[in-house]
Amino acid sequence: MEPAEGQRPLIGIVSGQERDGEAARLALPRAYVSAVEKAGGAPLVIPLVEDTRLAESYLDVLDGLLLAGGGDVDPAHFGEDPSPHLGSVDPERDAVELALARRALELDLPILGICRGMQVLNVAAGGSLYQDIGTQVPHAIQHRQSAPRWYPLHEVRLEPESLVGRIFQVESVRVNSFHHQAVRTVAPSFRVAAKSRDAVIEAVESRAHAFAVGVQWHPECMVERYPVQRLLFAAFVKAARAARARRTAPAETARAATAPAARG
């Protein structure tokens, strides 16, 4: 049964940006919004602002945070100089997303990171990345497909005892792939939840938070043709709904305690 509109948890999705010379415009593929909406959430696009403290203030009203795909993460954020194979980086987006991810982890707000979003989540929590799979991972399979975005190119094996494994309830799932960076060192409070056959990490999750999950593929592009991918968004929205209930419960209790007693 679809939840009533007022009961939908509010899911913030961080926008990217595109540049045309010096002009920049906010940009976000509609598939993220659609996947969250169809899973029962109320999507809200978060703009890239200059003041990261302002960005963090958005979390005061959100029930969940989605970090979307995009360009490369600047390796300066995990203590490395740029490789010759590093792609385009966006300092403004890095600053906003890392600040949001770190604050959301402090608040134990549900987080779902997709592709770049998984990498941002791992770096925000203290992990590192491969800057380029092709030159840094021996015997790597193709991770940047030319096939349609909805097409599952390769298999990932899920850790059965992980949260991701319990969400999908299968040993493996075929996924799409559009990345050349990948998680290298998993953040201290996180663990591996899935890998591809070449040992590239395909999903991570926090061991210290109710729901902080990153996946390297793009499930939002697959949900229409492969319903199994909807399970991830359903679990995320369910966690956000629980977070909303925890956040609103004290206020509702206080209102009930101060309300005038009903007359007989």
mmCIF file of C-alpha atoms in Angstrom:
data_model
loop_
_atom_site.group_PDB
_atom_site.id
_atom_site.type_symbol
_atom_site.label_atom_id
_atom_site.label_comp_id
_atom_site.label_asym_id
_atom_site.label_seq_id
_atom_site.Cartn_x
_atom_site.Cartn_y
_atom_site.Cartn_z
ATOM 1 C CA MET A 1 0.000 0.000 0.000
ATOM 2 C CA GLU A 2 1.412 3.428 -0.965
ATOM 3 C CA PRO A 3 2.032 5.629 2.116
ATOM 4 C CA ALA A 4 0.037 8.823 2.495
ATOM 5 C CA GLU A 5 1.856 11.845 1.054
ATOM 6 C CA GLY A 6 2.339 13.443 4.449
ATOM 7 C CA GLN A 7 3.967 10.290 5.783
ATOM 8 C CA ARG A 8 6.616 10.029 3.111
ATOM 9 C CA PRO A 9 10.162 10.415 4.449
ATOM 10 C CA LEU A 10 12.040 13.355 2.961
ATOM 11 C CA ILE A 11 15.063 12.176 0.968
ATOM 12 C CA GLY A 12 17.693 14.732 0.000
ATOM 13 C CA ILE A 13 19.518 14.060 -3.282
ATOM 14 C CA VAL A 14 22.645 16.136 -3.830
ATOM 15 C CA SER A 15 22.777 17.814 -7.215
ATOM 16 C CA GLY A 16 25.739 17.833 -9.538
ATOM 17 C CA GLN A 17 26.576 20.650 -11.910
ATOM 18 C CA GLU A 18 27.469 21.154 -15.551
ATOM 19 C CA ARG A 19 29.588 23.997 -16.904
ATOM 20 C CA ASP A 20 29.345 25.875 -20.177
ATOM 21 C CA GLY A 21 32.396 28.092 -20.063
ATOM 22 C CA GLU A 22 32.128 30.116 -16.875
ATOM 23 C CA ALA A 23 28.380 29.496 -16.520
ATOM 24 C CA ALA A 24 27.308 26.586 -14.329
ATOM 25 C CA ARG A 25 23.908 24.968 -13.963
ATOM 26 C CA LEU A 26 22.708 22.385 -11.486
ATOM 27 C CA ALA A 27 22.119 18.952 -12.988
ATOM 28 C CA LEU A 28 20.716 15.654 -11.736
ATOM 29 C CA PRO A 29 19.464 12.670 -13.758
ATOM 30 C CA ARG A 30 15.737 12.274 -13.230
ATOM 31 C CA ALA A 31 16.158 8.536 -12.609
ATOM 32 C CA TYR A 32 17.282 9.181 -9.017
ATOM 33 C CA VAL A 33 14.175 11.229 -8.256
ATOM 34 C CA SER A 34 11.908 8.647 -9.871
ATOM 35 C CA ALA A 35 13.460 5.690 -8.011
ATOM 36 C CA VAL A 36 13.065 7.394 -4.629
ATOM 37 C CA GLU A 37 9.510 8.526 -5.374
ATOM 38 C CA LYS A 38 8.401 5.072 -6.517
ATOM 39 C CA ALA A 39 9.938 3.530 -3.393
ATOM 40 C CA GLY A 40 7.697 5.718 -1.212
ATOM 41 C CA GLY A 41 10.051 8.602 -0.455
ATOM 42 C CA ALA A 42 9.642 12.314 -1.071
ATOM 43 C CA PRO A 43 12.729 13.362 -3.085
ATOM 44 C CA LEU A 44 14.195 16.830 -2.556
ATOM 45 C CA VAL A 45 17.138 18.051 -4.647
ATOM 46 C CA ILE A 46 19.907 19.709 -2.601
ATOM 47 C CA PRO A 47 21.757 22.465 -4.467
ATOM 48 C CA LEU A 48 25.509 23.000 -4.416
ATOM 49 C CA VAL A 49 26.006 26.014 -2.160
ATOM 50 C CA GLU A 50 29.229 27.827 -1.283
ATOM 51 C CA ASP A 51 28.750 27.578 2.486
ATOM 52 C CA THR A 52 29.097 23.943 3.592
ATOM 53 C CA ARG A 53 27.542 24.816 6.961
ATOM 54 C CA LEU A 54 24.427 25.892 5.105
ATOM 55 C CA ALA A 55 24.475 22.567 3.242
ATOM 56 C CA GLU A 56 24.731 20.696 6.544
ATOM 57 C CA SER A 57 21.706 22.596 7.878
ATOM 58 C CA TYR A 58 19.519 20.866 5.271
ATOM 59 C CA LEU A 59 19.984 17.649 7.251
ATOM 60 C CA ASP A 60 17.901 19.132 10.061
ATOM 61 C CA VAL A 61 14.756 18.486 8.022
ATOM 62 C CA LEU A 62 15.810 15.424 6.013
ATOM 63 C CA ASP A 63 15.093 11.790 6.827
ATOM 64 C CA GLY A 64 17.668 10.346 4.423
ATOM 65 C CA LEU A 65 20.537 11.404 2.153
ATOM 66 C CA LEU A 66 21.260 10.079 -1.334
ATOM 67 C CA LEU A 67 24.703 10.728 -2.846
ATOM 68 C CA ALA A 68 24.427 10.359 -6.612
ATOM 69 C CA GLY A 69 26.888 9.436 -9.347
ATOM 70 C CA GLY A 70 29.159 11.843 -11.166
ATOM 71 C CA GLY A 71 32.803 12.687 -11.821
ATOM 72 C CA ASP A 72 35.946 11.747 -9.929
ATOM 73 C CA VAL A 73 36.685 12.533 -6.294
ATOM 74 C CA ASP A 74 39.763 14.732 -5.879
ATOM 75 C CA PRO A 75 42.495 12.428 -4.454
ATOM 76 C CA ALA A 76 43.639 15.251 -2.180
ATOM 77 C CA HIS A 77 40.724 14.219 0.047
ATOM 78 C CA PHE A 78 42.396 10.867 0.725
ATOM 79 C CA GLY A 79 45.980 12.106 0.803
ATOM 80 C CA GLU A 80 47.181 11.406 -2.737
ATOM 81 C CA ASP A 81 48.507 13.427 -5.655
ATOM 82 C CA PRO A 82 46.551 13.147 -8.915
ATOM 83 C CA SER A 83 47.275 10.236 -11.233
ATOM 84 C CA PRO A 84 47.731 10.973 -14.962
ATOM 85 C CA HIS A 85 44.543 8.950 -15.417
ATOM 86 C CA LEU A 86 42.416 11.026 -13.043
ATOM 87 C CA GLY A 87 39.249 12.329 -14.691
ATOM 88 C CA SER A 88 37.433 15.621 -14.135
ATOM 89 C CA VAL A 89 36.953 16.781 -10.550
ATOM 90 C CA ASP A 90 34.500 19.303 -9.095
ATOM 91 C CA PRO A 91 35.882 20.973 -5.943
ATOM 92 C CA GLU A 92 32.531 22.560 -5.053
ATOM 93 C CA ARG A 93 30.660 19.279 -5.256
ATOM 94 C CA ASP A 94 33.371 17.443 -3.312
ATOM 95 C CA ALA A 95 33.171 20.014 -0.512
ATOM 96 C CA VAL A 96 29.375 19.892 -0.199
ATOM 97 C CA GLU A 97 29.016 16.117 -0.435
ATOM 98 C CA LEU A 98 31.857 15.320 1.962
ATOM 99 C CA ALA A 99 30.461 17.777 4.505
ATOM 100 C CA LEU A 100 26.959 16.331 4.159
ATOM 101 C CA ALA A 101 28.167 12.734 4.371
ATOM 102 C CA ARG A 102 30.236 13.352 7.492
ATOM 103 C CA ARG A 103 27.436 15.211 9.249
ATOM 104 C CA ALA A 104 24.859 12.593 8.226
ATOM 105 C CA LEU A 105 27.093 9.887 9.697
ATOM 106 C CA GLU A 106 27.328 11.877 12.943
ATOM 107 C CA LEU A 107 23.532 12.095 13.042
ATOM 108 C CA ASP A 108 23.081 8.422 12.053
ATOM 109 C CA LEU A 109 20.869 9.620 9.201
ATOM 110 C CA PRO A 110 20.245 6.921 6.562
ATOM 111 C CA ILE A 111 22.625 7.323 3.600
ATOM 112 C CA LEU A 112 22.639 5.655 0.200
ATOM 113 C CA GLY A 113 25.672 6.296 -2.009
ATOM 114 C CA ILE A 114 25.530 5.354 -5.696
ATOM 115 C CA CYS A 115 28.696 5.024 -7.829
ATOM 116 C CA ARG A 116 30.582 8.265 -7.065
ATOM 117 C CA GLY A 117 28.310 8.529 -4.029
ATOM 118 C CA MET A 118 29.711 5.279 -2.629
ATOM 119 C CA GLN A 119 33.231 6.619 -3.123
ATOM 120 C CA VAL A 120 32.359 9.923 -1.411
ATOM 121 C CA LEU A 121 30.823 8.026 1.509
ATOM 122 C CA ASN A 122 33.934 5.862 1.907
ATOM 123 C CA VAL A 123 36.303 8.856 1.747
ATOM 124 C CA ALA A 124 34.135 10.861 4.164
ATOM 125 C CA ALA A 125 34.436 8.008 6.676
ATOM 126 C CA GLY A 126 38.233 7.775 6.302
ATOM 127 C CA GLY A 127 38.771 5.363 3.388
ATOM 128 C CA SER A 128 40.665 5.739 0.111
ATOM 129 C CA LEU A 129 40.113 5.069 -3.607
ATOM 130 C CA TYR A 130 41.796 3.663 -6.657
ATOM 131 C CA GLN A 131 42.124 6.643 -8.978
ATOM 132 C CA ASP A 132 41.981 4.405 -12.045
ATOM 133 C CA ILE A 133 41.005 0.740 -12.070
ATOM 134 C CA GLY A 134 42.567 0.054 -15.466
ATOM 135 C CA THR A 135 46.082 0.973 -14.334
ATOM 136 C CA GLN A 136 45.892 0.062 -10.645
ATOM 137 C CA VAL A 137 43.908 -3.193 -10.472
ATOM 138 C CA PRO A 138 45.558 -6.229 -12.129
ATOM 139 C CA HIS A 139 43.325 -8.308 -14.413
ATOM 140 C CA ALA A 140 40.383 -5.941 -13.999
ATOM 141 C CA ILE A 141 37.253 -6.584 -16.014
ATOM 142 C CA GLN A 142 35.492 -3.770 -17.881
ATOM 143 C CA HIS A 143 33.879 -1.365 -15.432
ATOM 144 C CA ARG A 144 32.938 1.422 -17.837
ATOM 145 C CA GLN A 145 30.433 -0.134 -20.194
ATOM 146 C CA SER A 146 29.361 1.008 -23.649
ATOM 147 C CA ALA A 147 26.075 -0.899 -23.364
ATOM 148 C CA PRO A 148 22.779 0.887 -22.488
ATOM 149 C CA ARG A 149 22.628 2.247 -18.950
ATOM 150 C CA TRP A 150 19.938 -0.236 -17.927
ATOM 151 C CA TYR A 151 21.913 -3.268 -19.125
ATOM 152 C CA PRO A 152 23.584 -5.505 -16.484
ATOM 153 C CA LEU A 153 27.144 -6.020 -17.754
ATOM 154 C CA HIS A 154 28.764 -8.099 -15.023
ATOM 155 C CA GLU A 155 28.084 -10.036 -11.850
ATOM 156 C CA VAL A 156 28.743 -9.028 -8.249
ATOM 157 C CA ARG A 157 28.802 -11.479 -5.384
ATOM 158 C CA LEU A 158 27.088 -10.336 -2.193
ATOM 159 C CA GLU A 159 28.299 -11.114 1.311
ATOM 160 C CA PRO A 160 25.409 -13.183 2.713
ATOM 161 C CA GLU A 161 25.695 -11.812 6.266
ATOM 162 C CA SER A 162 25.835 -8.200 5.116
ATOM 163 C CA LEU A 163 22.918 -5.786 5.130
ATOM 164 C CA VAL A 164 23.158 -5.567 1.329
ATOM 165 C CA GLY A 165 23.050 -9.359 1.098
ATOM 166 C CA ARG A 166 19.964 -9.476 3.297
ATOM 167 C CA ILE A 167 18.279 -6.763 1.217
ATOM 168 C CA PHE A 168 18.743 -8.613 -2.078
ATOM 169 C CA GLN A 169 18.393 -12.129 -0.587
ATOM 170 C CA VAL A 170 20.556 -13.659 -3.331
ATOM 171 C CA GLU A 171 24.195 -14.726 -3.547
ATOM 172 C CA SER A 172 24.899 -12.658 -6.637
ATOM 173 C CA VAL A 173 23.292 -10.081 -8.879
ATOM 174 C CA ARG A 174 24.178 -8.721 -12.301
ATOM 175 C CA VAL A 175 24.738 -4.976 -12.464
ATOM 176 C CA ASN A 176 25.582 -2.139 -14.826
ATOM 177 C CA SER A 177 28.940 -0.364 -14.542
ATOM 178 C CA PHE A 178 30.096 3.203 -15.293
ATOM 179 C CA HIS A 179 33.196 3.960 -13.228
ATOM 180 C CA HIS A 180 36.964 3.968 -13.326
ATOM 181 C CA GLN A 181 37.553 4.907 -9.690
ATOM 182 C CA ALA A 182 36.775 2.379 -6.945
ATOM 183 C CA VAL A 183 37.109 1.852 -3.199
ATOM 184 C CA ARG A 184 40.660 0.846 -2.309
ATOM 185 C CA THR A 185 40.894 0.989 1.486
ATOM 186 C CA VAL A 186 37.543 0.535 3.200
ATOM 187 C CA ALA A 187 36.811 3.152 5.871
ATOM 188 C CA PRO A 188 37.463 1.915 9.437
ATOM 189 C CA SER A 189 33.811 1.746 10.477
ATOM 190 C CA PHE A 190 32.717 0.134 7.182
ATOM 191 C CA ARG A 191 32.941 -3.327 5.664
ATOM 192 C CA VAL A 192 32.817 -4.876 2.213
ATOM 193 C CA ALA A 193 29.323 -6.025 1.214
ATOM 194 C CA ALA A 194 29.941 -7.084 -2.416
ATOM 195 C CA LYS A 195 32.745 -7.614 -4.941
ATOM 196 C CA SER A 196 33.043 -8.317 -8.642
ATOM 197 C CA ARG A 197 35.065 -11.299 -9.914
ATOM 198 C CA ASP A 198 38.207 -9.166 -10.262
ATOM 199 C CA ALA A 199 37.968 -8.318 -6.517
ATOM 200 C CA VAL A 200 36.895 -4.711 -7.118
ATOM 201 C CA ILE A 201 34.690 -3.640 -4.212
ATOM 202 C CA GLU A 202 31.115 -3.143 -5.423
ATOM 203 C CA ALA A 203 29.301 -2.353 -2.176
ATOM 204 C CA VAL A 204 30.208 -1.135 1.304
ATOM 205 C CA GLU A 205 28.180 -0.609 4.444
ATOM 206 C CA SER A 206 28.723 0.820 7.896
ATOM 207 C CA ARG A 207 29.086 -1.461 10.889
ATOM 208 C CA ALA A 208 28.277 1.429 13.225
ATOM 209 C CA HIS A 209 25.168 3.020 11.684
ATOM 210 C CA ALA A 210 21.588 1.899 11.133
ATOM 211 C CA PHE A 211 21.800 2.412 7.338
ATOM 212 C CA ALA A 212 24.878 3.772 5.564
ATOM 213 C CA VAL A 213 25.268 1.842 2.309
ATOM 214 C CA GLY A 214 27.161 2.449 -0.914
ATOM 215 C CA VAL A 215 26.884 0.532 -4.177
ATOM 216 C CA GLN A 216 29.179 0.973 -7.165
ATOM 217 C CA TRP A 217 26.547 0.309 -9.823
ATOM 218 C CA HIS A 218 23.555 2.441 -10.861
ATOM 219 C CA PRO A 219 20.373 0.727 -9.604
ATOM 220 C CA GLU A 220 18.262 3.788 -10.476
ATOM 221 C CA CYS A 221 18.857 2.996 -14.167
ATOM 222 C CA MET A 222 17.792 -0.644 -13.747
ATOM 223 C CA VAL A 223 14.656 -0.534 -11.591
ATOM 224 C CA GLU A 224 12.191 -0.484 -14.484
ATOM 225 C CA ARG A 225 13.581 -3.604 -16.180
ATOM 226 C CA TYR A 226 15.017 -5.453 -13.175
ATOM 227 C CA PRO A 227 12.678 -5.263 -10.160
ATOM 228 C CA VAL A 228 15.298 -6.805 -7.847
ATOM 229 C CA GLN A 229 17.076 -3.430 -7.905
ATOM 230 C CA ARG A 230 14.011 -1.804 -6.360
ATOM 231 C CA LEU A 231 14.762 -3.658 -3.119
ATOM 232 C CA LEU A 232 17.674 -1.348 -2.373
ATOM 233 C CA PHE A 233 15.564 1.806 -2.660
ATOM 234 C CA ALA A 234 12.759 0.181 -0.657
ATOM 235 C CA ALA A 235 15.177 -0.638 2.176
ATOM 236 C CA PHE A 236 16.646 2.869 2.095
ATOM 237 C CA VAL A 237 13.239 4.544 2.247
ATOM 238 C CA LYS A 238 12.173 2.164 5.041
ATOM 239 C CA ALA A 239 15.249 3.201 7.051
ATOM 240 C CA ALA A 240 14.457 6.861 6.361
ATOM 241 C CA ARG A 241 10.876 6.357 7.521
ATOM 242 C CA ALA A 242 12.175 4.854 10.775
ATOM 243 C CA ALA A 243 14.557 7.799 11.187
ATOM 244 C CA ARG A 244 11.648 10.189 10.650
ATOM 245 C CA ALA A 245 9.636 8.416 13.331
ATOM 246 C CA ARG A 246 12.537 8.703 15.793
ATOM 247 C CA ARG A 247 13.022 12.373 14.978
ATOM 248 C CA THR A 248 9.362 13.369 15.299
ATOM 249 C CA ALA A 249 8.480 11.206 18.315
ATOM 250 C CA PRO A 250 9.917 13.566 21.002
ATOM 251 C CA ALA A 251 8.047 16.570 19.563
ATOM 252 C CA GLU A 252 4.801 14.639 19.385
ATOM 253 C CA THR A 253 5.250 13.421 22.975
ATOM 254 C CA ALA A 254 5.908 16.971 24.156
ATOM 255 C CA ARG A 255 2.809 18.290 22.398
ATOM 256 C CA ALA A 256 0.690 15.553 23.918
ATOM 257 C CA ALA A 257 2.033 16.338 27.408
ATOM 258 C CA THR A 258 1.226 20.062 27.133
ATOM 259 C CA ALA A 259 -2.146 19.713 25.395
ATOM 260 C CA PRO A 260 -5.232 20.623 27.491
ATOM 261 C CA ALA A 261 -6.979 17.623 28.963
ATOM 262 C CA ALA A 262 -10.092 16.572 27.068
ATOM 263 C CA ARG A 263 -13.331 17.422 28.835
ATOM 264 C CA GLY A 264 -15.873 14.731 29.456
#
